[in-house]
Short mmCIF file of C-alpha atoms in Angstrom, two decimals:
data_model
loop_
_atom_site.label_atom_id
_atom_site.label_comp_id
_atom_site.label_asym_id
_atom_site.label_seq_id
_atom_site.Cartn_x
_atom_site.Cartn_y
_atom_site.Cartn_z
CA MET J 1 76.00 79.61 69.80
CA GLY J 2 75.82 76.27 72.00
CA PRO J 3 72.87 75.30 75.28
CA ASN J 4 74.83 77.86 78.37
CA ALA J 5 74.74 81.13 77.70
CA HIS J 6 74.66 83.68 80.87
CA PRO J 7 71.24 83.83 81.55
CA ASP J 8 71.53 88.00 80.89
CA LEU J 9 71.90 87.24 76.67
CA LYS J 10 69.89 84.39 75.85
CA GLU J 11 67.13 85.98 75.58
CA ASP J 12 68.14 87.93 72.58
CA PHE J 13 71.34 86.58 71.24
CA SER J 14 71.52 82.85 71.77
CA MET J 15 69.89 80.62 68.67
CA ASN J 16 67.38 79.14 70.07
CA ALA J 17 65.80 81.73 71.94
CA LEU J 18 66.23 83.69 68.14
CA VAL J 19 64.93 81.10 65.95
CA HIS J 20 61.63 80.51 68.59
CA LYS J 21 61.26 84.33 68.23
CA ARG J 22 61.08 83.96 64.35
CA LEU J 23 58.90 80.46 63.97
CA GLN J 24 56.25 82.02 66.32
CA ALA J 25 56.35 86.01 64.51
CA GLY J 26 53.50 86.85 63.19
CA CYS J 27 51.50 83.39 63.43
CA ASP J 28 49.49 81.63 66.73
CA MET J 29 50.29 77.52 65.40
CA PRO J 30 54.00 78.08 64.65
CA ASP J 31 55.54 75.82 62.53
CA PHE J 32 58.57 74.00 64.10
CA GLN J 33 59.59 72.14 61.15
CA LYS J 34 61.19 74.63 59.69
CA LYS J 35 63.49 75.43 63.04
CA GLU J 36 66.42 74.23 60.83
CA SER J 37 65.74 75.94 58.06
CA GLU J 38 65.46 79.00 59.94
CA LYS J 39 68.88 78.51 62.76
CA ILE J 40 70.14 78.55 58.26
CA ARG J 41 69.31 82.05 57.32
CA LEU J 42 69.76 83.72 61.50
CA LEU J 43 73.01 81.96 60.82
CA LYS J 44 73.30 83.45 57.05
CA SER J 45 71.97 86.90 58.34
CA SER J 46 74.54 86.31 61.34
CA ARG J 47 77.22 89.05 61.31
CA LEU J 48 79.26 87.73 64.86
CA ILE J 49 78.45 84.15 65.62
CA CYS J 50 79.97 83.58 69.30
CA SER J 51 81.11 79.82 70.68
CA THR J 52 83.57 77.28 72.13
CA LEU J 53 85.63 75.74 70.92
CA SER J 54 83.55 72.20 71.29
CA ILE J 55 80.42 73.41 69.82
CA SER J 56 81.50 75.53 66.81
CA GLY J 57 82.21 71.42 65.85
CA HIS J 58 78.10 71.14 66.45
CA ARG J 59 75.81 70.26 63.18
CA ASP J 60 74.68 73.37 63.45
CA MET J 61 77.46 75.04 62.85
CA VAL J 62 78.99 71.91 60.36
CA ASN J 63 76.21 72.39 58.64
CA PHE J 64 75.94 76.18 57.46
CA PRO J 65 76.65 75.62 54.04
CA GLU J 66 79.44 78.84 54.02
CA ASP J 67 82.26 80.30 54.67
CA PHE J 68 83.68 82.15 57.80
CA ASP J 69 85.79 85.38 56.79
CA THR J 70 87.44 85.55 60.28
CA VAL J 71 87.83 83.51 63.29
CA VAL J 72 89.17 84.63 67.05
CA ILE J 73 90.60 82.09 69.49
CA ASP J 74 90.64 83.84 72.89
CA GLU J 75 92.91 82.11 75.18
CA ALA J 76 93.83 80.00 72.21
CA SER J 77 97.58 78.90 74.59
CA GLN J 78 94.59 77.17 76.57
CA GLY J 79 93.49 75.00 73.58
CA VAL J 80 94.86 71.50 73.10
CA GLU J 81 96.09 71.96 68.80
CA VAL J 82 93.00 69.39 67.65
CA SER J 83 90.56 71.50 69.15
CA THR J 84 91.88 74.79 67.59
CA LEU J 85 91.35 72.63 64.65
CA VAL J 86 87.63 72.92 65.23
CA PRO J 87 86.99 75.60 64.05
CA LEU J 88 88.83 75.68 61.21
CA LYS J 89 87.00 73.20 59.80
CA LEU J 90 84.57 75.63 59.37
CA GLY J 91 86.63 76.84 55.79
CA CYS J 92 87.45 80.93 57.79
CA ARG J 93 89.61 83.10 55.40
CA ARG J 94 91.45 84.53 58.53
CA LEU J 95 92.92 82.83 62.18
CA ILE J 96 93.05 85.45 64.97
CA LEU J 97 94.80 83.43 68.05
CA VAL J 98 95.00 85.60 71.72
CA GLY J 99 96.30 84.62 74.36
CA ASP J 100 99.70 84.87 76.94
CA PRO J 101 102.10 81.38 76.47
CA GLU J 102 103.41 83.10 80.46
CA GLN J 103 100.11 81.87 81.86
CA LEU J 104 98.19 78.65 81.56
CA PRO J 105 99.39 76.42 79.00
CA ALA J 106 96.30 74.23 77.26
CA THR J 107 94.72 70.47 79.05
CA CYS J 108 96.12 67.07 79.25
CA PHE J 109 96.71 64.21 81.67
CA SER J 110 98.49 62.14 80.57
CA GLU J 111 102.99 62.53 80.27
CA ILE J 112 102.69 59.81 77.49
CA ALA J 113 101.15 62.65 75.65
CA LYS J 114 103.22 65.42 76.88
CA GLU J 115 105.75 64.46 75.16
CA HIS J 116 104.22 64.32 72.27
CA LYS J 117 103.92 67.74 72.59
CA TYR J 118 100.40 67.47 72.92
CA ASP J 119 99.32 69.41 75.33
CA ARG J 120 101.34 71.94 72.98
CA SER J 121 98.75 74.80 71.37
CA LEU J 122 98.21 75.70 67.98
CA PHE J 123 99.84 79.11 69.36
CA GLN J 124 102.48 78.76 71.15
CA ARG J 125 103.49 76.07 67.57
CA LEU J 126 103.54 78.67 65.20
CA GLN J 127 105.20 81.12 68.21
CA GLN J 128 108.19 78.46 68.60
CA THR J 129 108.00 78.01 64.30
CA GLN J 130 109.34 81.88 64.45
CA TYR J 131 105.49 83.09 63.39
CA LYS J 132 105.72 87.06 64.08
CA VAL J 133 102.91 87.50 67.48
CA ASN J 134 102.01 91.07 68.24
CA MET J 135 102.73 91.70 72.33
CA LEU J 136 99.71 93.32 73.68
CA ASN J 137 102.63 94.94 76.11
CA THR J 138 100.61 97.61 77.92
CA GLN J 139 98.64 96.99 81.40
CA TYR J 140 95.42 98.35 82.16
CA ARG J 141 94.53 96.77 85.65
CA MET J 142 97.20 96.12 88.47
CA HIS J 143 98.70 98.58 90.57
CA PRO J 144 102.29 99.52 89.25
CA ASP J 145 104.36 97.93 91.81
CA ILE J 146 102.22 94.73 91.60
CA SER J 147 103.19 94.54 87.77
CA GLN J 148 106.74 94.62 88.15
CA PHE J 149 108.02 91.46 89.00
CA PRO J 150 106.08 89.41 86.64
CA SER J 151 106.85 92.25 83.36
CA VAL J 152 110.48 91.32 84.57
CA ASN J 153 110.25 88.31 85.54
CA PHE J 154 107.84 86.08 83.25
CA TYR J 155 107.44 89.05 79.91
CA ASP J 156 111.27 89.93 80.49
CA GLY J 157 110.97 93.39 81.26
CA ASN J 158 108.33 94.64 77.66
CA LEU J 159 104.91 94.11 80.45
CA LEU J 160 103.97 98.54 80.51
CA ASN J 161 102.01 100.12 82.60
CA PHE J 162 99.18 102.46 81.41
CA ARG J 163 98.99 104.42 84.60
CA ASP J 164 102.16 104.86 86.79
CA LYS J 165 101.93 104.83 89.95
CA GLU J 166 100.81 108.51 91.66
CA ALA J 167 98.31 108.05 88.34
CA PHE J 168 97.18 105.40 89.79
CA GLU J 169 96.74 106.30 92.77
CA ALA J 170 94.79 109.31 91.86
CA GLU J 171 92.77 107.07 89.93
CA TYR J 172 92.39 104.16 92.78
CA PRO J 173 92.80 106.25 96.11
CA THR J 174 93.26 103.64 99.31
CA SER J 175 92.97 104.13 102.57
CA TRP J 176 95.60 101.94 103.71
CA SER J 177 98.07 101.19 101.01
CA HIS J 178 100.71 103.42 102.56
CA ILE J 179 100.48 101.18 105.28
CA PRO J 180 103.91 98.80 105.46
CA CYS J 181 101.86 96.04 106.11
CA LEU J 182 98.92 96.53 104.44
CA ALA J 183 101.45 97.54 100.21
CA PRO J 184 100.06 97.05 97.15
CA VAL J 185 102.91 94.33 97.25
CA ALA J 186 103.68 92.84 100.60
CA PHE J 187 104.46 89.07 102.09
CA PHE J 188 104.02 87.44 104.66
CA ASN J 189 106.98 85.76 106.67
CA LEU J 190 104.39 82.76 108.92
CA ALA J 191 106.71 80.03 108.96
CA GLY J 192 103.31 77.97 109.93
CA THR J 193 102.39 73.72 110.35
CA MET J 194 101.59 71.62 106.33
CA ARG J 195 100.24 68.75 107.31
CA GLU J 196 99.08 66.22 105.04
CA GLU J 197 94.47 66.01 105.52
CA SER J 198 92.65 63.82 102.93
CA LYS J 199 95.24 63.64 100.32
CA SER J 200 95.63 66.83 100.06
CA TYR J 201 97.21 69.62 102.70
CA VAL J 202 96.40 72.35 104.45
CA ASN J 203 97.94 74.96 106.93
CA GLU J 204 95.74 75.76 110.14
CA ASP J 205 98.17 78.00 110.97
CA GLU J 206 98.19 80.51 107.70
CA ALA J 207 94.31 79.27 107.38
CA GLN J 208 93.55 81.25 110.63
CA PHE J 209 95.43 83.98 109.97
CA ILE J 210 93.99 85.00 107.48
CA HIS J 211 91.22 84.71 109.37
CA ASP J 212 92.48 87.05 112.11
CA PHE J 213 93.67 89.77 109.27
CA PHE J 214 90.50 90.09 107.31
CA VAL J 215 88.34 91.00 111.29
CA CYS J 216 91.30 92.87 111.79
CA LEU J 217 90.77 94.77 108.04
CA ARG J 218 87.17 95.20 109.19
CA LYS J 219 87.63 96.62 112.80
CA ALA J 220 90.33 99.15 112.04
CA PHE J 221 88.57 99.96 108.29
CA PRO J 222 85.11 100.25 108.97
CA LYS J 223 84.00 101.69 106.00
CA GLU J 224 84.99 99.09 103.54
CA ASP J 225 83.24 96.21 102.05
CA TRP J 226 86.43 94.05 103.17
CA ARG J 227 83.88 91.56 102.11
CA ARG J 228 83.46 92.00 98.33
CA LYS J 229 86.53 93.67 98.14
CA LEU J 230 88.99 91.42 99.27
CA ALA J 231 89.87 87.45 97.89
CA VAL J 232 91.77 84.44 98.94
CA ILE J 233 92.93 82.43 97.47
CA SER J 234 94.99 78.78 97.85
CA PRO J 235 96.49 76.17 95.74
CA TYR J 236 95.41 72.87 97.34
CA ALA J 237 92.14 72.11 98.04
CA GLN J 238 91.52 71.03 101.79
CA GLN J 239 93.27 74.77 102.22
CA VAL J 240 91.07 75.97 100.53
CA ASN J 241 88.19 74.14 102.32
CA LEU J 242 89.51 74.91 105.39
CA ILE J 243 88.99 78.58 104.19
CA ARG J 244 85.41 78.49 103.97
CA HIS J 245 84.61 76.13 107.08
CA LYS J 246 86.33 79.58 109.58
CA PHE J 247 84.58 82.26 107.56
CA ARG J 248 81.32 80.01 107.22
CA GLU J 249 81.67 80.63 110.96
CA LEU J 250 82.46 83.52 111.46
CA TYR J 251 79.10 84.88 109.93
CA HIS J 252 76.79 82.25 112.26
CA ILE J 253 76.25 80.11 109.06
CA SER J 254 76.57 76.22 110.02
CA SER J 255 75.84 74.26 107.70
CA ASP J 256 79.19 73.72 105.12
CA LYS J 257 76.05 74.05 102.45
CA GLU J 258 75.28 77.19 102.63
CA PRO J 259 77.54 79.38 100.26
CA CYS J 260 80.77 80.82 101.37
CA PRO J 261 80.73 84.70 102.15
CA VAL J 262 83.88 85.66 101.27
CA ASP J 263 84.30 83.30 98.70
CA ALA J 264 87.43 80.63 98.62
CA ARG J 265 88.05 78.64 95.59
CA LEU J 266 91.58 77.14 94.26
CA ARG J 267 93.78 78.10 92.46
CA PRO J 268 94.82 80.47 89.65
CA ARG J 269 93.11 79.95 86.15
CA PRO J 270 94.40 82.44 83.01
CA PRO J 271 92.25 84.89 82.66
CA ALA J 272 89.65 84.18 80.45
CA GLU J 273 87.13 87.05 82.67
CA ARG J 274 83.95 86.73 82.36
CA PRO J 275 81.58 89.32 82.30
CA VAL J 276 82.97 91.51 84.72
CA ARG J 277 80.24 91.97 88.16
CA CYS J 278 81.73 94.06 90.89
CA GLU J 279 79.70 93.17 93.63
CA ARG J 280 80.86 89.62 94.40
CA ARG J 281 82.33 87.19 97.35
CA SER J 282 85.34 86.68 97.37
CA VAL J 283 87.56 83.90 98.82
CA CYS J 284 89.50 81.37 96.23
CA TRP J 285 92.21 80.61 94.18
CA GLU J 286 90.96 80.82 91.20
CA PRO J 287 93.13 82.12 89.30
CA LEU J 288 94.43 78.32 88.31
CA LEU J 289 91.61 76.17 88.29
CA LEU J 290 88.60 77.73 87.99
CA VAL J 291 86.36 80.36 85.59
CA GLU J 292 88.28 82.89 85.42
CA ARG J 293 86.61 85.54 87.53
CA PRO J 294 86.96 89.23 87.15
CA ALA J 295 89.76 91.36 88.82
CA GLN J 296 89.49 91.75 92.44
CA ASP J 297 90.65 94.38 94.50
CA CYS J 298 92.49 92.64 97.00
CA ILE J 299 94.20 89.54 96.76
CA MET J 300 95.60 87.17 99.25
CA VAL J 301 97.53 84.70 98.56
CA SER J 302 97.69 81.33 101.22
CA LEU J 303 100.83 79.14 100.58
CA VAL J 304 100.30 76.72 102.21
CA ARG J 305 103.87 75.00 101.93
CA GLY J 306 105.45 74.11 104.96
CA ALA J 307 109.16 72.46 105.64
CA GLN J 308 107.49 69.16 107.09
CA LEU J 309 107.88 67.50 104.06
CA LYS J 310 111.96 67.89 104.94
CA SER J 311 112.03 68.42 100.94
CA LYS J 312 113.70 71.25 98.80
CA THR J 313 110.60 71.70 97.01
CA VAL J 314 107.89 73.22 96.59
CA GLY J 315 105.17 70.89 94.82
CA PHE J 316 102.76 72.59 92.36
CA LEU J 317 104.21 76.46 93.49
CA ARG J 318 107.09 75.49 90.88
CA ASP J 319 105.30 76.31 87.91
CA ARG J 320 106.12 79.96 87.32
CA ARG J 321 102.67 80.20 84.69
CA ARG J 322 100.30 79.63 87.92
CA MET J 323 102.89 81.70 90.14
CA ASN J 324 102.66 84.56 86.96
CA VAL J 325 98.26 83.78 87.07
CA ALA J 326 98.29 84.55 90.47
CA PHE J 327 99.94 87.81 90.90
CA THR J 328 97.91 89.69 88.28
CA ARG J 329 94.44 88.69 89.19
CA ALA J 330 94.02 91.60 91.66
CA ARG J 331 94.93 94.95 91.33
CA LEU J 332 94.96 97.34 94.59
CA ASN J 333 96.95 94.35 96.95
CA LEU J 334 98.63 91.42 96.56
CA TRP J 335 99.21 90.73 100.12
CA VAL J 336 101.11 86.55 100.23
CA VAL J 337 100.73 84.44 102.99
CA GLY J 338 103.55 81.71 103.64
CA ALA J 339 107.37 80.45 104.61
CA ALA J 340 110.03 82.21 102.72
CA LYS J 341 112.61 80.05 103.52
CA VAL J 342 110.60 76.80 102.60
CA LEU J 343 109.14 79.04 99.50
CA SER J 344 113.89 80.35 98.70
CA PHE J 345 114.35 76.91 96.72
CA ASN J 346 112.68 78.06 93.76
CA GLU J 347 114.26 80.57 91.87
CA ASP J 348 110.43 82.50 90.92
CA TRP J 349 109.68 82.42 94.66
CA LYS J 350 113.73 83.76 95.64
CA GLU J 351 113.17 86.39 93.67
CA PHE J 352 110.09 87.77 94.31
CA ILE J 353 111.08 87.43 98.59
CA ASP J 354 114.20 89.22 97.96
CA LEU J 355 112.49 92.08 95.47
CA LEU J 356 110.16 92.47 98.57
CA ALA J 357 112.84 92.42 101.29
CA GLY J 358 115.01 95.26 99.44
CA LYS J 359 111.28 97.12 99.56
CA CYS J 360 110.66 96.24 103.21
CA ARG J 361 107.80 94.32 102.53
CA LEU J 362 109.30 91.22 103.56
CA LEU J 363 107.41 90.97 107.57
CA ARG J 364 107.37 88.64 110.10
CA VAL J 365 104.93 87.46 112.10
CA THR J 366 105.24 87.68 115.49
CA GLU J 367 102.98 85.97 118.31
CA PRO J 368 99.92 86.67 119.15
CA ARG J 369 99.20 86.45 115.01
CA GLU J 370 95.10 86.62 115.88
CA ASP J 371 95.82 90.67 116.32
CA PHE J 372 99.19 91.41 114.93
CA LEU J 373 97.65 93.92 112.59
CA LEU J 374 95.78 94.81 114.70
CA ARG J 375 98.81 96.36 116.47
CA TYR J 376 100.88 97.48 113.99
CA LEU J 377 97.94 99.04 113.56
CA LYS J 378 98.57 100.33 116.54
CA ARG J 379 102.16 101.30 116.28
CA TRP J 380 101.49 102.37 113.68
CA HIS J 381 99.59 104.89 114.69
CA GLU J 382 101.53 105.92 116.92
CA ARG J 383 104.12 106.53 115.20
CA ASN J 384 102.32 108.64 112.81
CA PRO J 385 99.79 110.90 114.59
CA LYS J 386 98.71 112.54 111.73
CA ASP J 387 97.28 109.78 109.88
CA ASP J 388 93.56 109.64 110.11
CA SER J 389 93.89 106.21 107.93
CA THR J 390 92.68 104.17 110.72
CA ASP J 391 90.41 104.43 113.17
CA GLY J 392 92.64 105.38 116.28
CA ALA J 393 89.89 106.23 118.79
CA ALA J 394 88.88 102.54 118.06
CA LEU J 395 92.86 100.60 117.97
CA GLU J 396 93.43 102.33 121.07
CA ALA J 397 90.18 101.43 122.89
CA GLN J 398 91.73 98.11 122.52
CA SER J 399 93.89 97.13 125.70
CA GLU J 400 96.80 94.65 125.32
CA GLU J 401 94.29 91.86 126.78
CA SER J 402 90.56 92.54 125.85
CA ASP J 403 89.31 89.49 123.31
CA CYS J 404 89.18 92.66 120.38
CA LEU J 405 88.56 89.13 118.11
CA LEU J 406 85.33 88.15 119.78
CA GLU J 407 83.75 91.25 120.30
CA ALA J 408 84.62 92.06 116.58
CA LYS J 409 82.33 88.95 115.44
CA ASP J 410 79.21 90.73 116.32
CA VAL J 411 79.15 92.65 113.80
CA PHE J 412 80.14 89.56 110.92
CA LYS J 413 76.02 88.07 110.94
CA LEU J 414 74.42 88.69 107.37
CA SER J 415 70.93 90.03 106.62
CA PRO J 416 68.59 87.21 105.12
CA ALA J 417 68.60 89.75 102.03
CA GLU J 418 72.29 89.33 102.00
CA MET J 419 72.00 85.09 102.22
CA ASP J 420 69.66 85.65 99.00
CA GLU J 421 71.78 87.45 97.62
CA LEU J 422 74.98 85.06 98.18
CA ARG J 423 72.79 82.14 97.28
CA ALA J 424 72.34 83.57 94.16
CA GLU J 425 76.46 84.54 93.12
CA GLU J 426 76.90 81.19 94.83
CA ALA J 427 73.95 79.76 91.43
CA GLU J 428 75.57 81.14 88.90
CA ARG J 429 79.86 80.18 90.04
CA LEU J 430 78.34 77.11 90.26
CA ARG J 431 76.97 77.60 86.40
CA TYR J 432 79.39 78.87 85.28
CA GLU J 433 81.73 76.15 86.74
CA ARG J 434 80.04 73.21 85.06
CA ASP J 435 79.95 75.83 81.49
CA VAL J 436 83.72 75.29 81.74
CA GLU J 437 84.96 72.38 78.56
CA GLU J 438 88.36 71.40 80.34
CA VAL J 439 89.49 70.85 83.95
CA ASP J 440 92.39 71.89 84.55
CA GLU J 441 96.24 69.41 84.79
CA ASP J 442 98.84 69.01 87.57
CA ASP J 443 95.10 68.57 89.63
CA GLY J 444 97.17 66.64 92.16
CA ILE J 445 99.76 66.29 95.16
CA ASP J 446 103.24 66.55 93.78
CA PRO J 447 104.56 63.65 91.71
CA GLN J 448 108.02 63.53 93.78
CA GLU J 449 105.96 64.34 97.23
CA MET J 450 103.82 61.00 96.18
CA ALA J 451 107.17 59.09 96.17
CA GLN J 452 108.16 60.16 99.12
CA SER J 453 104.87 59.88 101.31
CA GLY J 454 102.89 57.10 99.33
CA VAL J 455 99.35 59.66 98.74
CA LYS J 456 97.41 59.14 96.04
CA ARG J 457 96.45 61.53 93.65
CA LYS J 458 93.16 63.65 93.98
CA ALA J 459 92.09 65.90 90.79
CA ASP J 460 90.82 68.82 93.47
CA ASP J 461 94.94 69.87 94.17
CA ALA J 462 96.17 72.44 92.60
CA PHE J 463 100.27 71.99 92.87
CA GLY J 464 101.05 70.49 94.05
CA ALA J 465 111.01 90.63 118.13
CA ASP J 466 107.67 92.90 117.03
CA PHE J 467 107.04 93.95 113.79
CA GLN J 468 110.57 92.84 112.96
CA GLN J 469 111.75 93.43 109.19
CA GLU J 470 112.79 90.32 107.77
CA GLU J 471 115.77 89.81 105.52
CA ALA J 472 115.51 87.00 102.36
CA PRO J 473 116.81 83.60 103.30
CA THR J 474 119.88 82.69 102.89
CA ARG J 475 120.99 79.26 101.15
CA LYS J 476 123.32 78.41 104.51
CA GLU J 477 120.01 79.30 106.16
CA GLN J 478 118.65 76.62 103.91
CA ASN J 479 119.73 74.08 104.15
CA ASP J 480 119.80 74.10 107.47
CA ASP J 481 116.88 73.12 107.47
CA ALA J 482 116.07 70.56 104.83
CA GLU J 483 117.65 67.14 104.18
CA PRO J 484 120.01 66.61 101.30
CA GLU J 485 117.19 65.19 98.51
CA GLU J 486 117.84 64.62 94.97
CA GLU J 487 115.03 65.57 92.55
CA VAL J 488 113.34 63.43 91.43
CA ALA J 489 113.06 64.12 87.45
CA GLU J 490 108.99 64.36 86.05
CA GLY J 491 107.48 62.55 83.29
#
């Protein structure tokens, strides 16, 4: 049901197409006056009808004279209660709500409406009234090291792995995850400079590091298709634009109107996973705002936050539901780039950083940053000469003075056929965006920061010694670099 059926499904399954075929069958001049009655007959003969919440209130459904046995609502925790009631008017005998209240909530912009619980979903209302909730507690997607933190911090340790670590790595082998800096979960501690730009925030240092990191991955593991394997996500719109610009330059794409070859987008949105297409591009933060994409093999997160505001807050990053969505998209690797000292003001982020510090996966990014990964891999290769996972000869060929990144850029160019494929993928992505019925909440600079800087809200923003192993920041270290400041109550 609805006008925006997927092209692969429209011809064979959409109501309009099926009705048209029925009217044309066996006659040269179809009688389209019978269209409405044919719709009723089609609905009566169908065992399964798919629609969005709003389309279920369309007159074609309302005029249907019969009741429905069962209504199943996916991502039910994201729909406001009023929206969820729309399909219930069809007289269902059984309602099944499927969702995750630990991920993104229902959309609501008004603070007054939130005070009156308008942002509460029917799923949450039933859960809060002690209605029985059945938890599907086995995850099939992530490496167990990735699922560890979400399980403990968001699901009280109840999230189980379908495969243990050994079985998972046998099923999804990689040639890099045994290297500490490319482990299934790693945090790159980079004290970059955050600045305000177009009523948003950017961190040039993080964007450049991610760009260089990608180039180094291509050089160290030339057999891997990193353009399709890696996704980069960030919570701020201008940071996304900056990353897109850098990747377009890398691939010799001069126009900002052309799609980004390593797709960069806005923030994690919850898992209403679209039909899986394995061959997709990849720079985004759309596990927080846009239509959810399928799981990606490797995800890099640019957190942007710096100490420039001299605040003890981390803006929109404090929302643990968004953090949960961001951390549960990756299948093989989750690599986070941010300023550990700043993020540790928040308890959830501090626990994550402490966990990685205990595993020696908190890595300080040292100068020169542009070849940090290559230097790390060369050092690793020197200490582990029998390890053939990296191209040791290629790494050794890069002297300390050689401009390895500039040399590597020559291979970053797309053929006309690849550009056509890229444009087709971008057109599909934009079509999915247009299909989103509701937009996300909190799409601006954090209210606390707004009071400090006078920056107006912008709907595009989401939330507000070499290779030395980093220690997790202590509370004293955090307080040394930040001026005391009262927390501003939200709402």
